[in-house]
mmCIF file of C-alpha atoms and ligand atoms in Angstrom:
data_model
loop_
_atom_site.group_PDB
_atom_site.id
_atom_site.type_symbol
_atom_site.label_atom_id
_atom_site.label_comp_id
_atom_site.label_asym_id
_atom_site.label_seq_id
_atom_site.Cartn_x
_atom_site.Cartn_y
_atom_site.Cartn_z
ATOM 1 C CA MET A 29 -0.260 -0.112 -0.072
ATOM 2 C CA ALA A 30 1.471 3.365 -0.717
ATOM 3 C CA VAL A 31 2.202 5.852 1.956
ATOM 4 C CA GLU A 32 -0.050 9.284 1.328
ATOM 5 C CA ARG A 33 -0.863 12.431 2.900
ATOM 6 C CA THR A 34 -4.296 14.248 3.087
ATOM 7 C CA LEU A 35 -5.590 17.286 4.684
ATOM 8 C CA SER A 36 -7.548 17.303 7.681
ATOM 9 C CA ILE A 37 -9.520 20.650 9.788
ATOM 10 C CA ILE A 38 -10.209 20.214 12.976
ATOM 11 C CA LYS A 39 -13.419 22.689 12.464
ATOM 12 C CA PRO A 40 -14.748 25.359 14.731
ATOM 13 C CA ASP A 41 -17.515 22.957 16.644
ATOM 14 C CA ALA A 42 -14.521 20.866 17.787
ATOM 15 C CA THR A 43 -11.745 23.473 18.715
ATOM 16 C CA ARG A 44 -14.315 25.669 20.340
ATOM 17 C CA ARG A 45 -15.137 22.089 22.984
ATOM 18 C CA ASN A 46 -11.666 21.915 23.297
ATOM 19 C CA LEU A 47 -11.578 18.635 21.287
ATOM 20 C CA THR A 48 -8.743 19.290 19.405
ATOM 21 C CA GLY A 49 -6.276 16.370 21.576
ATOM 22 C CA ARG A 50 -9.093 13.656 21.671
ATOM 23 C CA ILE A 51 -9.789 13.664 17.880
ATOM 24 C CA ASN A 52 -5.741 14.143 17.625
ATOM 25 C CA ALA A 53 -5.583 10.745 19.216
ATOM 26 C CA LYS A 54 -8.010 8.963 16.988
ATOM 27 C CA PHE A 55 -5.477 10.399 13.786
ATOM 28 C CA GLU A 56 -2.773 8.755 15.938
ATOM 29 C CA GLU A 57 -4.545 5.398 17.148
ATOM 30 C CA ALA A 58 -5.349 4.931 13.646
ATOM 31 C CA GLY A 59 -1.904 4.556 12.927
ATOM 32 C CA LEU A 60 -1.896 8.354 10.661
ATOM 33 C CA ARG A 61 1.430 10.066 11.412
ATOM 34 C CA ILE A 62 0.013 14.503 12.161
ATOM 35 C CA VAL A 63 3.424 15.515 9.922
ATOM 36 C CA ALA A 64 1.979 19.467 10.112
ATOM 37 C CA GLN A 65 -0.313 21.296 12.269
ATOM 38 C CA LYS A 66 -1.401 24.625 12.665
ATOM 39 C CA ARG A 67 -4.280 26.532 14.358
ATOM 40 C CA ILE A 68 -5.365 29.490 12.717
ATOM 41 C CA ARG A 69 -8.905 31.798 11.858
ATOM 42 C CA LEU A 70 -10.204 31.768 8.417
ATOM 43 C CA THR A 71 -11.776 34.708 6.741
ATOM 44 C CA MET A 72 -14.841 34.531 5.317
ATOM 45 C CA GLU A 73 -13.058 34.852 1.439
ATOM 46 C CA GLN A 74 -10.588 31.550 2.335
ATOM 47 C CA ALA A 75 -13.181 29.821 3.590
ATOM 48 C CA GLY A 76 -14.853 30.560 0.488
ATOM 49 C CA THR A 77 -11.907 29.662 -1.895
ATOM 50 C CA PHE A 78 -11.281 26.579 -0.069
ATOM 51 C CA TYR A 79 -14.923 25.144 -0.356
ATOM 52 C CA ALA A 80 -15.297 26.942 -3.264
ATOM 53 C CA VAL A 81 -16.413 23.134 -5.213
ATOM 54 C CA HIS A 82 -19.395 23.594 -3.003
ATOM 55 C CA LYS A 83 -20.689 27.143 -4.366
ATOM 56 C CA GLU A 84 -23.482 26.474 -6.264
ATOM 57 C CA ARG A 85 -25.008 24.218 -2.827
ATOM 58 C CA PRO A 86 -27.473 25.972 -0.980
ATOM 59 C CA PHE A 87 -25.666 25.200 2.402
ATOM 60 C CA TYR A 88 -22.291 26.654 1.252
ATOM 61 C CA GLY A 89 -22.528 30.768 2.491
ATOM 62 C CA GLU A 90 -23.447 28.570 6.377
ATOM 63 C CA LEU A 91 -20.304 26.276 5.707
ATOM 64 C CA CYS A 92 -18.421 29.728 5.144
ATOM 65 C CA GLU A 93 -19.566 31.324 8.031
ATOM 66 C CA PHE A 94 -19.222 28.180 9.895
ATOM 67 C CA MET A 95 -15.731 27.487 9.187
ATOM 68 C CA ALA A 96 -14.847 31.607 9.756
ATOM 69 C CA SER A 97 -16.860 31.416 13.377
ATOM 70 C CA GLY A 98 -13.904 30.017 14.876
ATOM 71 C CA PRO A 99 -10.378 29.048 15.481
ATOM 72 C CA VAL A 100 -9.735 25.720 13.184
ATOM 73 C CA VAL A 101 -6.661 23.291 12.889
ATOM 74 C CA VAL A 102 -5.346 22.244 9.989
ATOM 75 C CA GLN A 103 -2.994 19.237 9.456
ATOM 76 C CA VAL A 104 -1.743 16.973 7.213
ATOM 77 C CA LEU A 105 -1.823 13.577 7.967
ATOM 78 C CA GLU A 106 0.489 10.782 6.486
ATOM 79 C CA GLY A 107 0.110 7.230 6.845
ATOM 80 C CA GLU A 108 -0.356 4.013 4.189
ATOM 81 C CA ASN A 109 -3.312 4.396 2.229
ATOM 82 C CA ALA A 110 -4.199 8.020 4.640
ATOM 83 C CA ILE A 111 -6.813 9.591 2.660
ATOM 84 C CA ALA A 112 -9.620 6.746 2.758
ATOM 85 C CA LYS A 113 -8.248 5.530 6.582
ATOM 86 C CA ASN A 114 -8.743 9.443 7.783
ATOM 87 C CA ARG A 115 -12.566 8.967 5.977
ATOM 88 C CA ASP A 116 -12.974 6.102 8.026
ATOM 89 C CA VAL A 117 -11.687 7.173 11.381
ATOM 90 C CA MET A 118 -13.883 10.587 10.103
ATOM 91 C CA GLY A 119 -17.268 8.334 9.850
ATOM 92 C CA ALA A 120 -20.096 9.695 7.524
ATOM 93 C CA THR A 121 -20.816 13.708 6.619
ATOM 94 C CA ASN A 122 -23.388 13.257 8.600
ATOM 95 C CA PRO A 123 -23.261 12.363 12.117
ATOM 96 C CA ALA A 124 -26.930 10.417 12.291
ATOM 97 C CA GLU A 125 -25.209 8.265 9.580
ATOM 98 C CA ALA A 126 -21.368 7.950 11.327
ATOM 99 C CA ALA A 127 -20.273 4.585 12.178
ATOM 100 C CA PRO A 128 -20.034 4.343 16.314
ATOM 101 C CA GLY A 129 -16.464 5.075 17.585
ATOM 102 C CA THR A 130 -15.601 7.446 14.503
ATOM 103 C CA ILE A 131 -14.738 11.218 14.953
ATOM 104 C CA ARG A 132 -17.820 12.238 13.559
ATOM 105 C CA ALA A 133 -20.404 9.564 15.549
ATOM 106 C CA GLU A 134 -18.682 10.891 19.213
ATOM 107 C CA PHE A 135 -18.268 14.451 18.421
ATOM 108 C CA ALA A 136 -20.063 16.224 15.358
ATOM 109 C CA GLN A 137 -23.362 18.536 16.169
ATOM 110 C CA SER A 138 -24.772 18.222 12.834
ATOM 111 C CA VAL A 139 -24.400 17.427 8.983
ATOM 112 C CA GLY A 140 -23.058 21.411 9.220
ATOM 113 C CA GLU A 141 -21.221 21.477 12.278
ATOM 114 C CA ASN A 142 -19.763 18.032 11.975
ATOM 115 C CA SER A 143 -15.802 18.309 13.581
ATOM 116 C CA VAL A 144 -13.822 17.579 10.846
ATOM 117 C CA HIS A 145 -12.821 18.101 7.483
ATOM 118 C CA GLY A 146 -10.741 15.484 5.061
ATOM 119 C CA SER A 147 -9.749 15.749 1.601
ATOM 120 C CA ASP A 148 -11.678 12.969 -0.469
ATOM 121 C CA ALA A 149 -8.980 11.994 -3.330
ATOM 122 C CA ALA A 150 -5.312 12.221 -3.972
ATOM 123 C CA GLU A 151 -5.966 15.182 -6.084
ATOM 124 C CA THR A 152 -7.995 17.334 -3.993
ATOM 125 C CA ALA A 153 -5.447 16.079 -0.904
ATOM 126 C CA ALA A 154 -2.536 17.077 -3.418
ATOM 127 C CA VAL A 155 -4.801 20.723 -3.769
ATOM 128 C CA GLU A 156 -5.906 21.307 0.098
ATOM 129 C CA ILE A 157 -2.344 20.642 1.579
ATOM 130 C CA ALA A 158 -0.641 23.409 -0.804
ATOM 131 C CA TYR A 159 -3.475 25.577 0.119
ATOM 132 C CA PHE A 160 -2.074 25.589 3.785
ATOM 133 C CA PHE A 161 1.503 24.462 3.740
ATOM 134 C CA SER A 162 4.362 25.045 2.197
ATOM 135 C CA GLY A 163 6.368 22.261 1.389
ATOM 136 C CA LEU A 164 9.374 23.400 4.182
ATOM 137 C CA GLU A 165 6.134 22.943 6.997
ATOM 138 C CA LEU A 166 5.692 19.385 6.316
ATOM 139 C CA VAL A 167 7.965 17.246 8.434
ATOM 140 C CA GLY A 168 7.553 14.203 8.153
HETATM 141 P P1 CMP B 12 -16.821 18.638 4.908
HETATM 142 O O1 CMP B 12 -16.300 17.123 4.508
HETATM 143 O O2 CMP B 12 -15.899 19.468 5.256
HETATM 144 O O3 CMP B 12 -16.974 19.203 2.914
HETATM 145 C C1 CMP B 12 -18.231 19.722 2.719
HETATM 146 C C2 CMP B 12 -19.001 20.700 4.483
HETATM 147 O O4 CMP B 12 -20.374 20.898 3.671
HETATM 148 C C3 CMP B 12 -19.421 19.432 4.952
HETATM 149 O O5 CMP B 12 -18.217 18.602 5.482
HETATM 150 C C4 CMP B 12 -19.859 20.003 5.768
HETATM 151 O O6 CMP B 12 -19.814 19.915 6.889
HETATM 152 C C5 CMP B 12 -20.851 20.580 4.765
HETATM 153 N N1 CMP B 12 -22.479 20.532 4.370
HETATM 154 C C6 CMP B 12 -22.664 19.204 4.045
HETATM 155 N N2 CMP B 12 -24.053 19.097 3.464
HETATM 156 C C7 CMP B 12 -24.230 19.846 4.382
HETATM 157 C C8 CMP B 12 -25.873 20.501 4.468
HETATM 158 N N3 CMP B 12 -26.851 19.881 3.858
HETATM 159 N N4 CMP B 12 -25.969 21.445 5.378
HETATM 160 C C9 CMP B 12 -25.209 22.121 5.747
HETATM 161 N N5 CMP B 12 -23.827 21.828 5.678
HETATM 162 C C10 CMP B 12 -23.444 20.998 5.106
#
């Protein structure tokens, strides 16, 4: 299996409730290594650019407002099959459908305030990582 990197975001609903450490423990227990991490506050414009693919969706405005509503922790996770593994650890987008033990089943509050984001494919992972990190900040 290939070693991959994926972009993860711990969202404002989770930083607000002081859940960063518990969420990071889930990643590490699953064998994902946090090779870059920073806590930042997104502007509406930065959130809008990051989620531009969802621009036409009815929830786009609400999503951008939420992502700019408090600090987020952006991070790069590395490991074998990291993109799919992270999606397993996160659970389904809607916490009501997330498998027991997943981050969203345990911590998410709603489909919008769902605690974490993770890249969905290798191409998007590369774009999303480059959006937040320079090569110098990735310390495997
Ligand atoms: P994420 O994995 O960050 O990718 C896009 C986000 O849009 C998703 O998680 C949800 O937080 C959000 N989202 C998806 N569907 C809805 C919805 N119906 N209402 C509000 N937010 C949504």
